[in-house]
């Protein structure tokens, strides 16, 4: 066995662009007050991104996914907490922003750190534990050590979900959660915490977010029922928490006023709860709801608050909507960039910029909400690439570094996507067992093949002629399909595997296809005769397989961390390389000349290999979670990798490793030529319902021209096999062919 020893001149791979955001963490996106860099968790690392320069760096130290994050008011410190496996402890770490180094940590929380914040003057770090912990821990920033711990809630109330500090006093903070709202005082000398419950009268709410005004007089809390709770704080006293003789209490539960409805029915609440809040000058509030609504509201001045005491409902219509808009997904964070501009982050991993003066909403950043399962480039065209993920296919621009087109199929995952060789269609396979082909500019459905595989599709390969495609299923079958303009037929079913097909590849002559499976075998099939030619086996679960450009060798990788070279004609093993000793290698991709290939794995490493020598010539480690997909660009100057957290990274290949001979820039596609003389065009006598032709001249090389800069086209694909309760005509009742013309 030949081991892959990294050579001395192994270079560090540099990312050209990073598409990665984690919007699922509540209040997880922050902005540095000095450098204006965005700070957010991404997997088990903290990402520090400069959107103007399109650069991003990571701070590593957590052992599992980060669950909460905060930045001190001056920007000197960063505090973060994590979630861990059941039975293990979650770390709280305080970082120095300038040096990106860890200053202190503790592991006093069990399983999960629910929320974290800095108090005023950067004096303490307050962290609250999740439902398995339920404690409040105070960490002294001066000594970098925890000083006290106390149960966050009483036995009759629920868990704390969020924590907010006072603006002017470093020894007071507020916790809120499920039927939980308490005001706390820190006594540093005695290392104790004093607490007082906020009086909520008969109101019982689950609080998701909280904000306190600049003078520490009032607090606003967003609830799961969709209203805003306003409380008066009456603080601060060290021993009594509130001022002597007073207590903190509720002023009311407020909703928005609807003037078109009569009194008693004129109160509107936010759908899916209030998830984000920001207190503006003049008593105005910026509110983000669970359904994506973003509203600028203010308290009504035409009706005194006292008049609502006899209002029939528990929520009073005391807020007036000034402006409103809507974003995609649940709002998770508001970040004030300038006095007029706000960053809005959603749980679909998108960042918008909202100007509250002109009320203009602009989509700034996007990325996949879940794992990126597949990446592909068009033939000889490196300007765009496609990715497959949860519910969507996305087309990205390599130069603009933005998303151009999004094709949505709700509730299903796209397992693989490929461009046709002439660039006129995008073919994809989904876990609902349907093969779908779309136009490359408008995203319209060209054809759909339902029930292609019984348990869902998992792999795809397209012939260079575009006349047939090969798909692999979770049940272990490989199926060959003949693609015609008006119909798509099943040519043959190849059965040999006993597990899900993970990868397929066709040689350049379109005579053979190789399938990789988790059962530890790779089978080379003869497409013309529909027979098995060769089988290679190893003690691993094969994750990816590639043909060498000349088709004489194949390259495989698997769960044992090895990369293996095989001969095609007799299935002999040529070479073994150890890419990782502890984790699996999930994907391989080779450049057009076959000189270099890239491997990615669950160890978060991206490695560039010399094919002939078997040496590692480049290493990149910018990913924050397992890397499961990769694709080399046709020009050989860059490649793209995707991970389980939805992030994408475009890597620049060092000029020394572009390959010899260096391939030229990809030419533009040309439309298919007219049919040769002597062959008459025979009209199809049967209308199969799939005569949905692409728009004349629509090609992938026209996508950049058709898409304006900073714009995104989102297309929804309707159901492909709609079931009617009663058929409209006997032809449909016979279920001859599903009609997909409405796509």
PDB file of N, CA and C in Angstrom, residues 17-99:
ATOM      1  N   UNK A  17     -14.612  32.982  -2.527  1.00  0.00           N
ATOM      2  CA  UNK A  17     -15.904  33.444  -2.010  1.00  0.00           C
ATOM      3  C   UNK A  17     -16.484  32.376  -1.105  1.00  0.00           C
ATOM      4  N   UNK A  18     -17.213  32.822  -0.076  1.00  0.00           N
ATOM      5  CA  UNK A  18     -17.845  31.927   0.883  1.00  0.00           C
ATOM      6  C   UNK A  18     -19.317  32.307   0.984  1.00  0.00           C
ATOM      7  N   UNK A  19     -20.188  31.341   0.708  1.00  0.00           N
ATOM      8  CA  UNK A  19     -21.618  31.528   0.905  1.00  0.00           C
ATOM      9  C   UNK A  19     -22.002  30.710   2.130  1.00  0.00           C
ATOM     10  N   UNK A  20     -22.093  31.363   3.279  1.00  0.00           N
ATOM     11  CA  UNK A  20     -22.385  30.621   4.495  1.00  0.00           C
ATOM     12  C   UNK A  20     -22.958  31.516   5.574  1.00  0.00           C
ATOM     13  N   UNK A  21     -24.169  31.226   6.025  1.00  0.00           N
ATOM     14  CA  UNK A  21     -24.831  31.969   7.088  1.00  0.00           C
ATOM     15  C   UNK A  21     -25.603  30.955   7.924  1.00  0.00           C
ATOM     16  N   UNK A  22     -25.674  31.190   9.220  1.00  0.00           N
ATOM     17  CA  UNK A  22     -26.526  30.378  10.078  1.00  0.00           C
ATOM     18  C   UNK A  22     -27.548  31.297  10.717  1.00  0.00           C
ATOM     19  N   UNK A  23     -28.738  31.317  10.139  1.00  0.00           N
ATOM     20  CA  UNK A  23     -29.780  32.189  10.661  1.00  0.00           C
ATOM     21  C   UNK A  23     -30.713  31.528  11.640  1.00  0.00           C
ATOM     22  N   UNK A  24     -30.453  30.281  11.997  1.00  0.00           N
ATOM     23  CA  UNK A  24     -31.358  29.565  12.890  1.00  0.00           C
ATOM     24  C   UNK A  24     -31.104  29.888  14.357  1.00  0.00           C
ATOM     25  N   UNK A  25     -29.961  30.464  14.684  1.00  0.00           N
ATOM     26  CA  UNK A  25     -29.656  30.830  16.067  1.00  0.00           C
ATOM     27  C   UNK A  25     -30.323  32.172  16.370  1.00  0.00           C
ATOM     28  N   UNK A  26     -31.117  32.208  17.439  1.00  0.00           N
ATOM     29  CA  UNK A  26     -31.813  33.441  17.790  1.00  0.00           C
ATOM     30  C   UNK A  26     -30.804  34.529  18.166  1.00  0.00           C
ATOM     31  N   UNK A  27     -30.951  35.695  17.542  1.00  0.00           N
ATOM     32  CA  UNK A  27     -30.031  36.821  17.754  1.00  0.00           C
ATOM     33  C   UNK A  27     -28.582  36.403  17.548  1.00  0.00           C
ATOM     34  N   UNK A  28     -28.375  35.488  16.596  1.00  0.00           N
ATOM     35  CA  UNK A  28     -27.031  34.955  16.392  1.00  0.00           C
ATOM     36  C   UNK A  28     -26.165  35.795  15.490  1.00  0.00           C
ATOM     37  N   UNK A  29     -26.744  36.687  14.684  1.00  0.00           N
ATOM     38  CA  UNK A  29     -25.967  37.530  13.783  1.00  0.00           C
ATOM     39  C   UNK A  29     -25.712  38.864  14.468  1.00  0.00           C
ATOM     40  N   UNK A  30     -24.462  39.237  14.584  1.00  0.00           N
ATOM     41  CA  UNK A  30     -24.064  40.500  15.216  1.00  0.00           C
ATOM     42  C   UNK A  30     -23.123  41.256  14.286  1.00  0.00           C
ATOM     43  N   UNK A  31     -22.972  42.559  14.548  1.00  0.00           N
ATOM     44  CA  UNK A  31     -22.052  43.385  13.773  1.00  0.00           C
ATOM     45  C   UNK A  31     -21.049  44.030  14.710  1.00  0.00           C
ATOM     46  N   UNK A  32     -19.780  43.966  14.323  1.00  0.00           N
ATOM     47  CA  UNK A  32     -18.745  44.562  15.155  1.00  0.00           C
ATOM     48  C   UNK A  32     -18.868  46.081  15.099  1.00  0.00           C
ATOM     49  N   UNK A  33     -18.833  46.757  16.246  1.00  0.00           N
ATOM     50  CA  UNK A  33     -19.060  48.212  16.235  1.00  0.00           C
ATOM     51  C   UNK A  33     -17.946  49.031  15.581  1.00  0.00           C
ATOM     52  N   UNK A  34     -16.754  48.450  15.440  1.00  0.00           N
ATOM     53  CA  UNK A  34     -15.626  49.201  14.882  1.00  0.00           C
ATOM     54  C   UNK A  34     -15.358  48.805  13.434  1.00  0.00           C
ATOM     55  N   UNK A  35     -15.151  47.522  13.201  1.00  0.00           N
ATOM     56  CA  UNK A  35     -14.793  47.063  11.854  1.00  0.00           C
ATOM     57  C   UNK A  35     -16.010  46.846  10.957  1.00  0.00           C
ATOM     58  N   UNK A  36     -17.220  46.870  11.525  1.00  0.00           N
ATOM     59  CA  UNK A  36     -18.475  46.644  10.795  1.00  0.00           C
ATOM     60  C   UNK A  36     -18.553  45.233  10.197  1.00  0.00           C
ATOM     61  N   UNK A  37     -17.739  44.313  10.681  1.00  0.00           N
ATOM     62  CA  UNK A  37     -17.778  42.935  10.198  1.00  0.00           C
ATOM     63  C   UNK A  37     -18.958  42.200  10.827  1.00  0.00           C
ATOM     64  N   UNK A  38     -19.569  41.312  10.053  1.00  0.00           N
ATOM     65  CA  UNK A  38     -20.665  40.491  10.563  1.00  0.00           C
ATOM     66  C   UNK A  38     -20.089  39.284  11.297  1.00  0.00           C
ATOM     67  N   UNK A  39     -20.626  38.991  12.469  1.00  0.00           N
ATOM     68  CA  UNK A  39     -20.161  37.893  13.307  1.00  0.00           C
ATOM     69  C   UNK A  39     -21.353  36.976  13.554  1.00  0.00           C
ATOM     70  N   UNK A  40     -21.207  35.696  13.206  1.00  0.00           N
ATOM     71  CA  UNK A  40     -22.308  34.761  13.371  1.00  0.00           C
ATOM     72  C   UNK A  40     -21.753  33.352  13.525  1.00  0.00           C
ATOM     73  N   UNK A  41     -22.514  32.449  14.156  1.00  0.00           N
ATOM     74  CA  UNK A  41     -22.055  31.057  14.284  1.00  0.00           C
ATOM     75  C   UNK A  41     -22.286  30.298  12.994  1.00  0.00           C
ATOM     76  N   UNK A  42     -21.372  29.394  12.698  1.00  0.00           N
ATOM     77  CA  UNK A  42     -21.494  28.531  11.524  1.00  0.00           C
ATOM     78  C   UNK A  42     -20.929  27.171  11.906  1.00  0.00           C
ATOM     79  N   UNK A  43     -21.820  26.241  12.237  1.00  0.00           N
ATOM     80  CA  UNK A  43     -21.359  24.941  12.710  1.00  0.00           C
ATOM     81  C   UNK A  43     -20.744  25.077  14.089  1.00  0.00           C
ATOM     82  N   UNK A  44     -19.537  24.552  14.248  1.00  0.00           N
ATOM     83  CA  UNK A  44     -18.843  24.654  15.531  1.00  0.00           C
ATOM     84  C   UNK A  44     -17.799  25.771  15.532  1.00  0.00           C
ATOM     85  N   UNK A  45     -17.907  26.701  14.589  1.00  0.00           N
ATOM     86  CA  UNK A  45     -16.969  27.815  14.516  1.00  0.00           C
ATOM     87  C   UNK A  45     -17.722  29.134  14.497  1.00  0.00           C
ATOM     88  N   UNK A  46     -17.006  30.196  14.846  1.00  0.00           N
ATOM     89  CA  UNK A  46     -17.543  31.555  14.750  1.00  0.00           C
ATOM     90  C   UNK A  46     -16.994  32.174  13.473  1.00  0.00           C
ATOM     91  N   UNK A  47     -17.895  32.629  12.622  1.00  0.00           N
ATOM     92  CA  UNK A  47     -17.492  33.239  11.359  1.00  0.00           C
ATOM     93  C   UNK A  47     -17.457  34.751  11.514  1.00  0.00           C
ATOM     94  N   UNK A  48     -16.396  35.353  10.994  1.00  0.00           N
ATOM     95  CA  UNK A  48     -16.250  36.813  10.964  1.00  0.00           C
ATOM     96  C   UNK A  48     -16.135  37.199   9.501  1.00  0.00           C
ATOM     97  N   UNK A  49     -17.198  37.812   8.968  1.00  0.00           N
ATOM     98  CA  UNK A  49     -17.301  38.058   7.525  1.00  0.00           C
ATOM     99  C   UNK A  49     -17.340  39.552   7.245  1.00  0.00           C
ATOM    100  N   UNK A  50     -16.583  39.945   6.240  1.00  0.00           N
ATOM    101  CA  UNK A  50     -16.619  41.309   5.721  1.00  0.00           C
ATOM    102  C   UNK A  50     -17.360  41.261   4.395  1.00  0.00           C
ATOM    103  N   UNK A  51     -18.604  41.735   4.370  1.00  0.00           N
ATOM    104  CA  UNK A  51     -19.415  41.636   3.167  1.00  0.00           C
ATOM    105  C   UNK A  51     -18.927  42.571   2.063  1.00  0.00           C
ATOM    106  N   UNK A  52     -18.263  43.651   2.429  1.00  0.00           N
ATOM    107  CA  UNK A  52     -17.769  44.575   1.408  1.00  0.00           C
ATOM    108  C   UNK A  52     -16.600  43.970   0.628  1.00  0.00           C
ATOM    109  N   UNK A  53     -15.676  43.325   1.339  1.00  0.00           N
ATOM    110  CA  UNK A  53     -14.524  42.704   0.695  1.00  0.00           C
ATOM    111  C   UNK A  53     -14.784  41.250   0.314  1.00  0.00           C
ATOM    112  N   UNK A  54     -15.925  40.721   0.739  1.00  0.00           N
ATOM    113  CA  UNK A  54     -16.293  39.324   0.473  1.00  0.00           C
ATOM    114  C   UNK A  54     -15.242  38.351   1.021  1.00  0.00           C
ATOM    115  N   UNK A  55     -14.809  38.615   2.230  1.00  0.00           N
ATOM    116  CA  UNK A  55     -13.852  37.740   2.911  1.00  0.00           C
ATOM    117  C   UNK A  55     -14.504  37.193   4.179  1.00  0.00           C
ATOM    118  N   UNK A  56     -13.975  36.072   4.635  1.00  0.00           N
ATOM    119  CA  UNK A  56     -14.531  35.431   5.818  1.00  0.00           C
ATOM    120  C   UNK A  56     -13.451  34.610   6.497  1.00  0.00           C
ATOM    121  N   UNK A  57     -13.412  34.676   7.828  1.00  0.00           N
ATOM    122  CA  UNK A  57     -12.476  33.875   8.607  1.00  0.00           C
ATOM    123  C   UNK A  57     -13.221  33.248   9.775  1.00  0.00           C
ATOM    124  N   UNK A  58     -12.583  32.245  10.377  1.00  0.00           N
ATOM    125  CA  UNK A  58     -13.251  31.466  11.408  1.00  0.00           C
ATOM    126  C   UNK A  58     -12.429  31.467  12.689  1.00  0.00           C
ATOM    127  N   UNK A  59     -13.165  31.371  13.801  1.00  0.00           N
ATOM    128  CA  UNK A  59     -12.562  31.197  15.117  1.00  0.00           C
ATOM    129  C   UNK A  59     -13.045  29.849  15.640  1.00  0.00           C
ATOM    130  N   UNK A  60     -12.116  28.937  15.877  1.00  0.00           N
ATOM    131  CA  UNK A  60     -12.451  27.566  16.255  1.00  0.00           C
ATOM    132  C   UNK A  60     -12.056  27.302  17.699  1.00  0.00           C
ATOM    133  N   UNK A  61     -12.864  26.477  18.371  1.00  0.00           N
ATOM    134  CA  UNK A  61     -12.568  26.095  19.739  1.00  0.00           C
ATOM    135  C   UNK A  61     -13.677  25.272  20.366  1.00  0.00           C
ATOM    136  N   UNK A  62     -14.897  25.378  19.810  1.00  0.00           N
ATOM    137  CA  UNK A  62     -16.016  24.587  20.326  1.00  0.00           C
ATOM    138  C   UNK A  62     -15.945  23.160  19.779  1.00  0.00           C
ATOM    139  N   UNK A  63     -16.519  22.256  20.537  1.00  0.00           N
ATOM    140  CA  UNK A  63     -16.514  20.847  20.152  1.00  0.00           C
ATOM    141  C   UNK A  63     -17.804  20.411  19.477  1.00  0.00           C
ATOM    142  N   UNK A  64     -18.810  21.300  19.461  1.00  0.00           N
ATOM    143  CA  UNK A  64     -20.078  20.988  18.812  1.00  0.00           C
ATOM    144  C   UNK A  64     -20.712  22.295  18.338  1.00  0.00           C
ATOM    145  N   UNK A  65     -21.920  22.203  17.810  1.00  0.00           N
ATOM    146  CA  UNK A  65     -22.555  23.368  17.190  1.00  0.00           C
ATOM    147  C   UNK A  65     -22.772  24.490  18.200  1.00  0.00           C
ATOM    148  N   UNK A  66     -22.527  25.714  17.751  1.00  0.00           N
ATOM    149  CA  UNK A  66     -22.701  26.895  18.594  1.00  0.00           C
ATOM    150  C   UNK A  66     -24.183  27.245  18.631  1.00  0.00           C
ATOM    151  N   UNK A  67     -24.704  27.462  19.840  1.00  0.00           N
ATOM    152  CA  UNK A  67     -26.135  27.710  20.020  1.00  0.00           C
ATOM    153  C   UNK A  67     -26.465  29.154  20.361  1.00  0.00           C
ATOM    154  N   UNK A  68     -25.487  29.964  20.769  1.00  0.00           N
ATOM    155  CA  UNK A  68     -25.748  31.370  21.097  1.00  0.00           C
ATOM    156  C   UNK A  68     -24.445  32.159  20.990  1.00  0.00           C
ATOM    157  N   UNK A  69     -24.595  33.476  20.818  1.00  0.00           N
ATOM    158  CA  UNK A  69     -23.431  34.327  20.545  1.00  0.00           C
ATOM    159  C   UNK A  69     -23.757  35.751  20.967  1.00  0.00           C
ATOM    160  N   UNK A  70     -22.735  36.468  21.443  1.00  0.00           N
ATOM    161  CA  UNK A  70     -22.891  37.893  21.747  1.00  0.00           C
ATOM    162  C   UNK A  70     -21.543  38.582  21.597  1.00  0.00           C
ATOM    163  N   UNK A  71     -21.602  39.870  21.266  1.00  0.00           N
ATOM    164  CA  UNK A  71     -20.423  40.708  21.118  1.00  0.00           C
ATOM    165  C   UNK A  71     -20.535  41.854  22.114  1.00  0.00           C
ATOM    166  N   UNK A  72     -19.443  42.175  22.799  1.00  0.00           N
ATOM    167  CA  UNK A  72     -19.478  43.258  23.774  1.00  0.00           C
ATOM    168  C   UNK A  72     -19.696  44.602  23.079  1.00  0.00           C
ATOM    169  N   UNK A  73     -20.122  45.602  23.843  1.00  0.00           N
ATOM    170  CA  UNK A  73     -20.508  46.885  23.265  1.00  0.00           C
ATOM    171  C   UNK A  73     -19.346  47.578  22.574  1.00  0.00           C
ATOM    172  N   UNK A  74     -18.149  47.451  23.102  1.00  0.00           N
ATOM    173  CA  UNK A  74     -16.974  48.072  22.481  1.00  0.00           C
ATOM    174  C   UNK A  74     -16.389  47.211  21.370  1.00  0.00           C
ATOM    175  N   UNK A  75     -16.803  45.947  21.277  1.00  0.00           N
ATOM    176  CA  UNK A  75     -16.261  45.046  20.275  1.00  0.00           C
ATOM    177  C   UNK A  75     -14.979  44.359  20.684  1.00  0.00           C
ATOM    178  N   UNK A  76     -14.596  44.476  21.935  1.00  0.00           N
ATOM    179  CA  UNK A  76     -13.337  43.875  22.380  1.00  0.00           C
ATOM    180  C   UNK A  76     -13.464  42.373  22.591  1.00  0.00           C
ATOM    181  N   UNK A  77     -14.635  41.931  23.058  1.00  0.00           N
ATOM    182  CA  UNK A  77     -14.817  40.527  23.405  1.00  0.00           C
ATOM    183  C   UNK A  77     -15.962  39.909  22.596  1.00  0.00           C
ATOM    184  N   UNK A  78     -15.887  38.588  22.446  1.00  0.00           N
ATOM    185  CA  UNK A  78     -16.969  37.776  21.890  1.00  0.00           C
ATOM    186  C   UNK A  78     -17.229  36.642  22.877  1.00  0.00           C
ATOM    187  N   UNK A  79     -18.497  36.381  23.159  1.00  0.00           N
ATOM    188  CA  UNK A  79     -18.874  35.265  24.026  1.00  0.00           C
ATOM    189  C   UNK A  79     -19.761  34.322  23.238  1.00  0.00           C
ATOM    190  N   UNK A  80     -19.556  33.028  23.414  1.00  0.00           N
ATOM    191  CA  UNK A  80     -20.326  32.030  22.669  1.00  0.00           C
ATOM    192  C   UNK A  80     -20.580  30.816  23.546  1.00  0.00           C
ATOM    193  N   UNK A  81     -21.720  30.173  23.298  1.00  0.00           N
ATOM    194  CA  UNK A  81     -22.070  28.932  23.985  1.00  0.00           C
ATOM    195  C   UNK A  81     -22.462  27.884  22.973  1.00  0.00           C
ATOM    196  N   UNK A  82     -22.420  26.636  23.368  1.00  0.00           N
ATOM    197  CA  UNK A  82     -22.640  25.543  22.432  1.00  0.00           C
ATOM    198  C   UNK A  82     -23.674  24.563  22.966  1.00  0.00           C
ATOM    199  N   UNK A  83     -24.143  23.704  22.070  1.00  0.00           N
ATOM    200  CA  UNK A  83     -24.985  22.570  22.421  1.00  0.00           C
ATOM    201  C   UNK A  83     -24.147  21.307  22.284  1.00  0.00           C
ATOM    202  N   UNK A  84     -24.395  20.348  23.156  1.00  0.00           N
ATOM    203  CA  UNK A  84     -23.605  19.119  23.135  1.00  0.00           C
ATOM    204  C   UNK A  84     -24.538  17.918  23.175  1.00  0.00           C
ATOM    205  N   UNK A  85     -23.957  16.737  23.076  1.00  0.00           N
ATOM    206  CA  UNK A  85     -24.746  15.512  23.139  1.00  0.00           C
ATOM    207  C   UNK A  85     -25.294  15.306  24.552  1.00  0.00           C
ATOM    208  N   UNK A  86     -26.384  14.559  24.633  1.00  0.00           N
ATOM    209  CA  UNK A  86     -27.010  14.314  25.924  1.00  0.00           C
ATOM    210  C   UNK A  86     -26.029  13.622  26.871  1.00  0.00           C
ATOM    211  N   UNK A  87     -25.918  14.180  28.085  1.00  0.00           N
ATOM    212  CA  UNK A  87     -24.998  13.643  29.070  1.00  0.00           C
ATOM    213  C   UNK A  87     -23.658  14.344  29.112  1.00  0.00           C
ATOM    214  N   UNK A  88     -23.386  15.213  28.125  1.00  0.00           N
ATOM    215  CA  UNK A  88     -22.125  15.957  28.102  1.00  0.00           C
ATOM    216  C   UNK A  88     -22.394  17.432  28.413  1.00  0.00           C
ATOM    217  N   UNK A  89     -21.352  18.129  28.754  1.00  0.00           N
ATOM    218  CA  UNK A  89     -21.485  19.522  29.156  1.00  0.00           C
ATOM    219  C   UNK A  89     -21.222  20.458  27.973  1.00  0.00           C
ATOM    220  N   UNK A  90     -21.900  21.604  28.009  1.00  0.00           N
ATOM    221  CA  UNK A  90     -21.731  22.608  26.968  1.00  0.00           C
ATOM    222  C   UNK A  90     -20.798  23.712  27.424  1.00  0.00           C
ATOM    223  N   UNK A  91     -19.875  24.106  26.551  1.00  0.00           N
ATOM    224  CA  UNK A  91     -18.871  25.111  26.903  1.00  0.00           C
ATOM    225  C   UNK A  91     -19.407  26.520  26.677  1.00  0.00           C
ATOM    226  N   UNK A  92     -18.976  27.435  27.520  1.00  0.00           N
ATOM    227  CA  UNK A  92     -19.098  28.877  27.310  1.00  0.00           C
ATOM    228  C   UNK A  92     -17.684  29.424  27.182  1.00  0.00           C
ATOM    229  N   UNK A  93     -17.397  30.107  26.073  1.00  0.00           N
ATOM    230  CA  UNK A  93     -16.045  30.586  25.796  1.00  0.00           C
ATOM    231  C   UNK A  93     -16.088  32.095  25.560  1.00  0.00           C
ATOM    232  N   UNK A  94     -15.136  32.801  26.140  1.00  0.00           N
ATOM    233  CA  UNK A  94     -14.960  34.239  25.913  1.00  0.00           C
ATOM    234  C   UNK A  94     -13.703  34.428  25.071  1.00  0.00           C
ATOM    235  N   UNK A  95     -13.838  35.186  23.961  1.00  0.00           N
ATOM    236  CA  UNK A  95     -12.755  35.367  23.000  1.00  0.00           C
ATOM    237  C   UNK A  95     -12.310  36.821  22.955  1.00  0.00           C
ATOM    238  N   UNK A  96     -11.058  37.006  22.574  1.00  0.00           N
ATOM    239  CA  UNK A  96     -10.547  38.336  22.262  1.00  0.00           C
ATOM    240  C   UNK A  96     -10.692  38.557  20.755  1.00  0.00           C
ATOM    241  N   UNK A  97     -11.373  39.649  20.382  1.00  0.00           N
ATOM    242  CA  UNK A  97     -11.675  39.844  18.965  1.00  0.00           C
ATOM    243  C   UNK A  97     -10.420  40.116  18.139  1.00  0.00           C
ATOM    244  N   UNK A  98      -9.520  40.925  18.636  1.00  0.00           N
ATOM    245  CA  UNK A  98      -8.352  41.320  17.848  1.00  0.00           C
ATOM    246  C   UNK A  98      -7.437  40.136  17.557  1.00  0.00           C
ATOM    247  N   UNK A  99      -7.121  39.372  18.586  1.00  0.00           N
ATOM    248  CA  UNK A  99      -6.186  38.256  18.415  1.00  0.00           C
ATOM    249  C   UNK A  99      -6.882  36.962  18.012  1.00  0.00           C
TER     250      UNK A  99
END
